[in-house]
PDB file of C-alpha atoms in Angstrom:
ATOM      1  CA  MET A   1    -134.153  73.878-117.180  1.00 50.00           C
ATOM      2  CA  LEU A   2    -134.917  70.524-118.806  1.00 52.00           C
ATOM      3  CA  LYS A   3    -132.155  70.912-121.393  1.00 52.00           C
ATOM      4  CA  THR A   4    -129.623  71.773-118.685  1.00 51.00           C
ATOM      5  CA  VAL A   5    -130.593  68.715-116.662  1.00 50.00           C
ATOM      6  CA  GLN A   6    -130.385  66.554-119.779  1.00 52.00           C
ATOM      7  CA  ARG A   7    -126.883  67.774-120.669  1.00 51.00           C
ATOM      8  CA  GLN A   8    -125.494  67.211-117.183  1.00 52.00           C
ATOM      9  CA  ASN A   9    -126.934  63.711-116.998  1.00 52.00           C
ATOM     10  CA  ILE A  10    -125.607  62.813-120.463  1.00 50.00           C
ATOM     11  CA  ILE A  11    -122.060  63.811-119.567  1.00 49.00           C
ATOM     12  CA  LYS A  12    -122.259  61.870-116.307  1.00 54.00           C
ATOM     13  CA  TYR A  13    -123.606  58.860-118.225  1.00 52.00           C
ATOM     14  CA  LEU A  14    -120.757  58.990-120.753  1.00 52.00           C
ATOM     15  CA  HIS A  15    -118.129  59.051-118.030  1.00 49.00           C
ATOM     16  CA  GLN A  16    -119.786  55.997-116.453  1.00 51.00           C
ATOM     17  CA  LEU A  17    -119.594  54.166-119.776  1.00 48.00           C
ATOM     18  CA  LYS A  18    -115.903  54.964-120.149  1.00 49.00           C
ATOM     19  CA  GLU A  19    -115.016  53.725-116.661  1.00 50.00           C
ATOM     20  CA  PRO A  20    -113.601  50.183-116.516  1.00 45.00           C
ATOM     21  CA  ILE A  21    -116.014  47.550-115.218  1.00 39.00           C
ATOM     22  CA  THR A  22    -114.992  46.022-111.897  1.00 40.00           C
ATOM     23  CA  LYS A  23    -116.537  43.274-109.826  1.00 39.00           C
ATOM     24  CA  SER A  24    -117.541  45.790-107.185  1.00 37.00           C
ATOM     25  CA  LYS A  25    -119.647  47.804-109.640  1.00 39.00           C
ATOM     26  CA  LYS A  26    -123.321  46.980-109.931  1.00 42.00           C
ATOM     27  CA  GLN A  27    -124.664  46.137-113.346  1.00 47.00           C
ATOM     28  CA  MET A  28    -127.220  48.565-114.814  1.00 51.00           C
ATOM     29  CA  GLN A  29    -130.659  47.278-113.850  1.00 65.00           C
ATOM     30  CA  TYR A  30    -132.643  47.848-117.041  1.00 74.00           C
ATOM     31  CA  ALA A  31    -133.282  46.145-120.362  1.00 89.00           C
ATOM     32  CA  LEU A  32    -134.533  46.959-123.865  1.00 95.00           C
ATOM     33  CA  ILE A  33    -136.919  44.438-125.447  1.00 95.00           C
ATOM     34  CA  GLY A  34    -138.669  43.946-128.788  1.00 94.00           C
ATOM     35  CA  ASN A  35    -136.360  44.884-131.664  1.00 94.00           C
ATOM     36  CA  SER A  36    -138.346  46.816-134.288  1.00 94.00           C
ATOM     37  CA  GLY A  37    -135.426  47.488-136.618  1.00 94.00           C
ATOM     38  CA  THR A  38    -131.836  48.651-136.976  1.00 95.00           C
ATOM     39  CA  PHE A  39    -130.602  51.379-139.292  1.00 94.00           C
ATOM     40  CA  ASN A  40    -127.566  53.495-140.040  1.00 92.00           C
ATOM     41  CA  LEU A  41    -128.263  57.136-139.214  1.00 90.00           C
ATOM     42  CA  SER A  42    -127.110  58.123-142.704  1.00 89.00           C
ATOM     43  CA  GLU A  43    -130.063  56.061-144.037  1.00 93.00           C
ATOM     44  CA  PHE A  44    -132.620  57.470-141.599  1.00 94.00           C
ATOM     45  CA  ASP A  45    -135.080  58.815-144.195  1.00 95.00           C
ATOM     46  CA  GLU A  46    -135.047  55.581-146.191  1.00 96.00           C
ATOM     47  CA  PHE A  47    -135.681  53.490-143.077  1.00 96.00           C
ATOM     48  CA  VAL A  48    -138.553  55.671-141.828  1.00 96.00           C
ATOM     49  CA  ASN A  49    -140.276  55.870-145.216  1.00 96.00           C
ATOM     50  CA  SER A  50    -139.979  52.111-145.719  1.00 96.00           C
ATOM     51  CA  TYR A  51    -141.253  51.369-142.212  1.00 95.00           C
ATOM     52  CA  LYS A  52    -144.241  53.705-142.609  1.00 94.00           C
ATOM     53  CA  ARG A  53    -145.248  51.952-145.834  1.00 94.00           C
ATOM     54  CA  LEU A  54    -145.416  48.614-144.022  1.00 93.00           C
ATOM     55  CA  HIS A  55    -146.733  49.615-140.590  1.00 93.00           C
ATOM     56  CA  GLN A  56    -149.435  51.829-139.136  1.00 93.00           C
ATOM     57  CA  LEU A  57    -147.681  54.261-136.799  1.00 96.00           C
ATOM     58  CA  ALA A  58    -149.408  56.147-133.990  1.00 97.00           C
ATOM     59  CA  PRO A  59    -149.106  59.964-133.825  1.00 97.00           C
ATOM     60  CA  GLU A  60    -146.647  59.606-130.933  1.00 98.00           C
ATOM     61  CA  ALA A  61    -144.342  57.403-133.015  1.00 97.00           C
ATOM     62  CA  LEU A  62    -144.475  59.849-135.927  1.00 97.00           C
ATOM     63  CA  ASP A  63    -143.768  62.666-133.485  1.00 98.00           C
ATOM     64  CA  GLY A  64    -140.755  60.735-132.234  1.00 97.00           C
ATOM     65  CA  PHE A  65    -139.361  60.248-135.732  1.00 97.00           C
ATOM     66  CA  ASP A  66    -139.944  63.937-136.512  1.00 97.00           C
ATOM     67  CA  HIS A  67    -137.755  64.925-133.557  1.00 97.00           C
ATOM     68  CA  LEU A  68    -135.248  62.065-133.530  1.00 96.00           C
ATOM     69  CA  LEU A  69    -132.527  63.786-135.540  1.00 94.00           C
ATOM     70  CA  SER A  70    -132.638  67.090-133.651  1.00 94.00           C
ATOM     71  CA  ALA A  71    -132.749  65.310-130.282  1.00 94.00           C
ATOM     72  CA  LEU A  72    -129.845  63.067-131.264  1.00 91.00           C
ATOM     73  CA  ASP A  73    -127.865  66.097-132.469  1.00 88.00           C
ATOM     74  CA  GLU A  74    -128.442  67.709-129.091  1.00 88.00           C
ATOM     75  CA  PHE A  75    -127.384  64.516-127.324  1.00 86.00           C
ATOM     76  CA  PHE A  76    -124.084  64.332-129.186  1.00 82.00           C
ATOM     77  CA  ASN A  77    -123.528  68.097-128.983  1.00 80.00           C
ATOM     78  CA  SER A  78    -123.577  67.611-125.221  1.00 74.00           C
ATOM     79  CA  LEU A  79    -120.503  65.444-125.726  1.00 69.00           C
ATOM     80  CA  HIS A  80    -118.614  68.130-127.645  1.00 61.00           C
ATOM     81  CA  ASN A  81    -114.846  67.817-127.179  1.00 54.00           C
ATOM     82  CA  ILE A  82    -115.379  64.338-125.684  1.00 55.00           C
ATOM     83  CA  LEU A  83    -116.295  62.425-128.848  1.00 59.00           C
ATOM     84  CA  ARG A  84    -115.992  63.089-132.574  1.00 62.00           C
ATOM     85  CA  ILE A  85    -118.737  61.274-134.464  1.00 62.00           C
ATOM     86  CA  ASP A  86    -120.237  61.497-137.947  1.00 61.00           C
ATOM     87  CA  ASN A  87    -123.504  60.063-139.222  1.00 57.00           C
ATOM     88  CA  MET A  88    -121.826  57.208-141.079  1.00 62.00           C
ATOM     89  CA  GLU A  89    -120.642  55.761-137.770  1.00 80.00           C
ATOM     90  CA  ILE A  90    -123.983  55.789-135.918  1.00 88.00           C
ATOM     91  CA  PHE A  91    -126.307  52.765-135.828  1.00 93.00           C
ATOM     92  CA  ILE A  92    -129.684  52.822-134.091  1.00 95.00           C
ATOM     93  CA  THR A  93    -131.666  49.801-132.921  1.00 97.00           C
ATOM     94  CA  TRP A  94    -135.274  50.688-132.135  1.00 96.00           C
ATOM     95  CA  TYR A  95    -137.132  48.764-129.422  1.00 97.00           C
ATOM     96  CA  ASN A  96    -140.756  48.461-128.281  1.00 96.00           C
ATOM     97  CA  LEU A  97    -140.196  48.703-124.552  1.00 96.00           C
ATOM     98  CA  ALA A  98    -137.754  49.089-121.700  1.00 96.00           C
ATOM     99  CA  ILE A  99    -137.651  47.587-118.230  1.00 93.00           C
ATOM    100  CA  SER A 100    -136.858  50.394-115.793  1.00 88.00           C
ATOM    101  CA  SER A 101    -134.626  50.081-112.742  1.00 82.00           C
ATOM    102  CA  SER A 102    -137.786  49.728-110.610  1.00 86.00           C
ATOM    103  CA  GLY A 103    -138.930  46.764-112.704  1.00 91.00           C
ATOM    104  CA  ASP A 104    -141.737  48.652-114.473  1.00 93.00           C
ATOM    105  CA  THR A 105    -142.332  47.891-118.147  1.00 96.00           C
ATOM    106  CA  VAL A 106    -142.153  51.162-120.099  1.00 97.00           C
ATOM    107  CA  ARG A 107    -143.820  50.837-123.501  1.00 98.00           C
ATOM    108  CA  ALA A 108    -143.518  52.988-126.613  1.00 98.00           C
ATOM    109  CA  MET A 109    -145.653  51.036-129.067  1.00 97.00           C
ATOM    110  CA  SER A 110    -148.036  51.926-131.885  1.00 97.00           C
ATOM    111  CA  ASP A 111    -149.789  48.568-131.579  1.00 95.00           C
ATOM    112  CA  TYR A 112    -150.182  47.042-128.142  1.00 95.00           C
ATOM    113  CA  TYR A 113    -153.212  44.760-128.333  1.00 95.00           C
ATOM    114  CA  ASN A 114    -154.638  46.987-131.097  1.00 94.00           C
ATOM    115  CA  HIS A 115    -154.045  50.200-129.149  1.00 96.00           C
ATOM    116  CA  ALA A 116    -151.180  52.675-129.050  1.00 97.00           C
ATOM    117  CA  GLN A 117    -149.327  52.881-125.752  1.00 98.00           C
ATOM    118  CA  PHE A 118    -146.676  55.484-125.008  1.00 98.00           C
ATOM    119  CA  ASP A 119    -146.083  55.530-121.293  1.00 98.00           C
ATOM    120  CA  ASN A 120    -145.539  58.460-118.974  1.00 98.00           C
ATOM    121  CA  VAL A 121    -142.656  58.175-116.538  1.00 96.00           C
ATOM    122  CA  LEU A 122    -140.787  59.822-113.727  1.00 94.00           C
ATOM    123  CA  VAL A 123    -137.224  60.781-114.707  1.00 93.00           C
ATOM    124  CA  ASN A 124    -134.476  61.028-112.116  1.00 90.00           C
ATOM    125  CA  VAL A 125    -132.889  64.504-111.994  1.00 82.00           C
ATOM    126  CA  ASN A 126    -132.139  64.442-108.276  1.00 59.00           C
ATOM    127  CA  GLU A 127    -128.718  66.100-108.449  1.00 54.00           C
ATOM    128  CA  GLU A 128    -130.189  69.281-109.931  1.00 48.00           C
ATOM    129  CA  MET A 129    -133.280  69.499-107.725  1.00 45.00           C
ATOM    130  CA  GLY A 130    -131.898  72.360-105.666  1.00 48.00           C
ATOM    131  CA  GLN A 131    -132.050  74.724-108.654  1.00 55.00           C
ATOM    132  CA  TYR A 132    -135.370  73.802-110.254  1.00 63.00           C
ATOM    133  CA  ASN A 133    -138.968  72.880-109.525  1.00 78.00           C
ATOM    134  CA  THR A 134    -139.213  69.092-109.496  1.00 85.00           C
ATOM    135  CA  TYR A 135    -141.397  66.434-107.954  1.00 86.00           C
ATOM    136  CA  ASN A 136    -139.201  64.967-105.215  1.00 85.00           C
ATOM    137  CA  GLY A 137    -136.139  65.326-107.432  1.00 84.00           C
ATOM    138  CA  ALA A 138    -137.806  63.963-110.557  1.00 89.00           C
ATOM    139  CA  CYS A 139    -139.454  65.309-113.714  1.00 92.00           C
ATOM    140  CA  PHE A 140    -142.364  63.949-115.752  1.00 95.00           C
ATOM    141  CA  ALA A 141    -141.989  62.835-119.378  1.00 96.00           C
ATOM    142  CA  LYS A 142    -143.767  60.877-122.118  1.00 98.00           C
ATOM    143  CA  VAL A 143    -141.647  58.169-123.744  1.00 98.00           C
ATOM    144  CA  LEU A 144    -141.863  58.221-127.549  1.00 98.00           C
ATOM    145  CA  MET A 145    -139.110  55.725-128.358  1.00 98.00           C
ATOM    146  CA  VAL A 146    -136.496  53.522-126.721  1.00 97.00           C
ATOM    147  CA  CYS A 147    -133.368  52.608-128.619  1.00 96.00           C
ATOM    148  CA  SER A 148    -129.760  51.550-128.499  1.00 96.00           C
ATOM    149  CA  VAL A 149    -127.341  53.915-130.234  1.00 93.00           C
ATOM    150  CA  ARG A 150    -124.019  52.429-131.244  1.00 90.00           C
ATOM    151  CA  THR A 151    -121.025  54.298-132.601  1.00 84.00           C
ATOM    152  CA  LEU A 152    -117.558  53.159-133.590  1.00 78.00           C
ATOM    153  CA  ALA A 153    -116.137  56.044-131.554  1.00 71.00           C
ATOM    154  CA  ILE A 154    -116.886  54.330-128.238  1.00 74.00           C
ATOM    155  CA  GLU A 155    -116.991  50.653-127.323  1.00 73.00           C
ATOM    156  CA  ASN A 156    -120.248  50.777-125.365  1.00 77.00           C
ATOM    157  CA  SER A 157    -123.667  51.513-126.845  1.00 86.00           C
ATOM    158  CA  PHE A 158    -125.957  54.235-125.529  1.00 89.00           C
ATOM    159  CA  GLU A 159    -129.261  52.861-124.192  1.00 94.00           C
ATOM    160  CA  LEU A 160    -131.606  55.829-124.630  1.00 95.00           C
ATOM    161  CA  ALA A 161    -135.216  56.936-124.413  1.00 97.00           C
ATOM    162  CA  LEU A 162    -136.587  59.720-126.591  1.00 97.00           C
ATOM    163  CA  VAL A 163    -138.945  61.679-124.365  1.00 97.00           C
ATOM    164  CA  ARG A 164    -141.240  64.666-124.598  1.00 97.00           C
ATOM    165  CA  TRP A 165    -141.137  66.589-121.344  1.00 96.00           C
ATOM    166  CA  TYR A 166    -143.907  67.791-119.103  1.00 96.00           C
ATOM    167  CA  ASP A 167    -143.409  70.899-116.971  1.00 94.00           C
ATOM    168  CA  PHE A 168    -145.425  72.597-114.279  1.00 93.00           C
ATOM    169  CA  LYS A 169    -148.353  74.572-115.669  1.00 90.00           C
ATOM    170  CA  HIS A 170    -147.749  77.540-113.381  1.00 86.00           C
ATOM    171  CA  LEU A 171    -144.508  78.231-111.535  1.00 84.00           C
ATOM    172  CA  ASN A 172    -146.360  80.005-108.745  1.00 86.00           C
ATOM    173  CA  ARG A 173    -148.781  77.104-108.249  1.00 87.00           C
ATOM    174  CA  LEU A 174    -147.203  73.700-108.717  1.00 88.00           C
ATOM    175  CA  HIS A 175    -150.068  71.577-107.377  1.00 86.00           C
ATOM    176  CA  LYS A 176    -153.821  71.406-107.738  1.00 88.00           C
ATOM    177  CA  TYR A 177    -156.020  68.986-105.811  1.00 87.00           C
ATOM    178  CA  LYS A 178    -152.766  67.864-104.148  1.00 89.00           C
ATOM    179  CA  CYS A 179    -151.392  66.614-107.481  1.00 91.00           C
ATOM    180  CA  PRO A 180    -148.641  68.095-109.686  1.00 93.00           C
ATOM    181  CA  TRP A 181    -150.356  70.370-112.212  1.00 94.00           C
ATOM    182  CA  ILE A 182    -148.467  69.982-115.471  1.00 95.00           C
ATOM    183  CA  THR A 183    -148.457  70.711-119.189  1.00 96.00           C
ATOM    184  CA  LEU A 184    -146.869  68.912-122.143  1.00 96.00           C
ATOM    185  CA  THR A 185    -144.001  70.970-123.570  1.00 95.00           C
ATOM    186  CA  ASN A 186    -142.438  71.057-127.030  1.00 96.00           C
ATOM    187  CA  ILE A 187    -139.070  69.990-125.630  1.00 94.00           C
ATOM    188  CA  TYR A 188    -137.760  66.621-126.794  1.00 96.00           C
ATOM    189  CA  SER A 189    -134.636  64.892-125.495  1.00 93.00           C
ATOM    190  CA  PHE A 190    -132.728  61.659-125.622  1.00 94.00           C
ATOM    191  CA  ILE A 191    -131.945  60.586-122.069  1.00 92.00           C
ATOM    192  CA  PRO A 192    -130.246  57.476-120.646  1.00 91.00           C
ATOM    193  CA  VAL A 193    -132.732  54.679-119.965  1.00 93.00           C
ATOM    194  CA  ASP A 194    -131.336  54.214-116.467  1.00 91.00           C
ATOM    195  CA  LEU A 195    -132.811  57.610-115.519  1.00 92.00           C
ATOM    196  CA  LEU A 196    -136.348  56.220-115.912  1.00 94.00           C
ATOM    197  CA  ILE A 197    -137.638  55.629-112.393  1.00 92.00           C
ATOM    198  CA  GLU A 198    -141.152  54.268-112.806  1.00 93.00           C
ATOM    199  CA  LEU A 199    -144.452  54.648-114.606  1.00 95.00           C
ATOM    200  CA  VAL A 200    -146.710  57.536-113.643  1.00 95.00           C
ATOM    201  CA  HIS A 201    -150.446  57.970-114.193  1.00 95.00           C
ATOM    202  CA  ILE A 202    -151.127  61.318-115.879  1.00 96.00           C
ATOM    203  CA  VAL A 203    -154.748  62.429-116.237  1.00 95.00           C
ATOM    204  CA  PRO A 204    -156.007  65.144-118.631  1.00 94.00           C
ATOM    205  CA  CYS A 205    -157.855  68.022-116.997  1.00 91.00           C
ATOM    206  CA  PHE A 206    -161.509  67.973-117.963  1.00 85.00           C
ATOM    207  CA  ASN A 207    -162.483  70.577-120.577  1.00 84.00           C
ATOM    208  CA  SER A 208    -158.952  72.057-120.677  1.00 87.00           C
ATOM    209  CA  GLU A 209    -156.333  71.983-123.409  1.00 92.00           C
ATOM    210  CA  ASN A 210    -152.855  70.696-122.555  1.00 94.00           C
ATOM    211  CA  GLU A 211    -153.405  70.583-118.807  1.00 94.00           C
ATOM    212  CA  TYR A 212    -152.787  67.440-116.796  1.00 96.00           C
ATOM    213  CA  PHE A 213    -152.604  66.106-113.271  1.00 94.00           C
ATOM    214  CA  ALA A 214    -149.991  63.577-112.213  1.00 94.00           C
ATOM    215  CA  ASN A 215    -151.950  61.135-110.071  1.00 90.00           C
ATOM    216  CA  VAL A 216    -149.423  60.667-107.274  1.00 82.00           C
ATOM    217  CA  PHE A 217    -151.884  58.660-105.201  1.00 81.00           C
ATOM    218  CA  ILE A 218    -151.384  55.493-107.257  1.00 72.00           C
ATOM    219  CA  PHE A 219    -147.603  55.486-107.682  1.00 56.00           C
TER     220      PHE A 219
END
């Protein structure tokens, strides 16, 4: 389900990028802040190894780097027959945080006042909500990285978030204590930053492994 939603949103996003900008079109209401580095995808291993020697990375950041290449492959595979791109043409700028369309600051940082912070968010998948279980047309995800991906094959850059998805713990019981009852999956995706709706407070279930409640009472 999550991969299908991701692919459909990526294709829609690409078509939006290729459309000419007119005065009547609204500008995208988000921003990426805090440049942590830029690298050519062909030099990915060298960049990561060098960065790890100089910085202490949180487990979430390491997890993001471990899945970056496969998630990026999936992102560009979704554009098959639309773009032809090779690794030599791809440049990635890695950022600390994004400002979502709602104005929330979404952080993916190993060191935020001496603590790691990788925020949980609601992701807009409204157009596919009729086919899948969602929370009011949105899905839950943990943001591991935000970045700008630039390629010579297209004039615009891709402003993306690398996320690890949550899903409902049980399909026959979506809520517990009136909150979405969810689990962290092993599905990772790059999604457009403009799909990030807002921060969400996700609470681990006491004495349970990989079970969480989305605290919808403090949205």
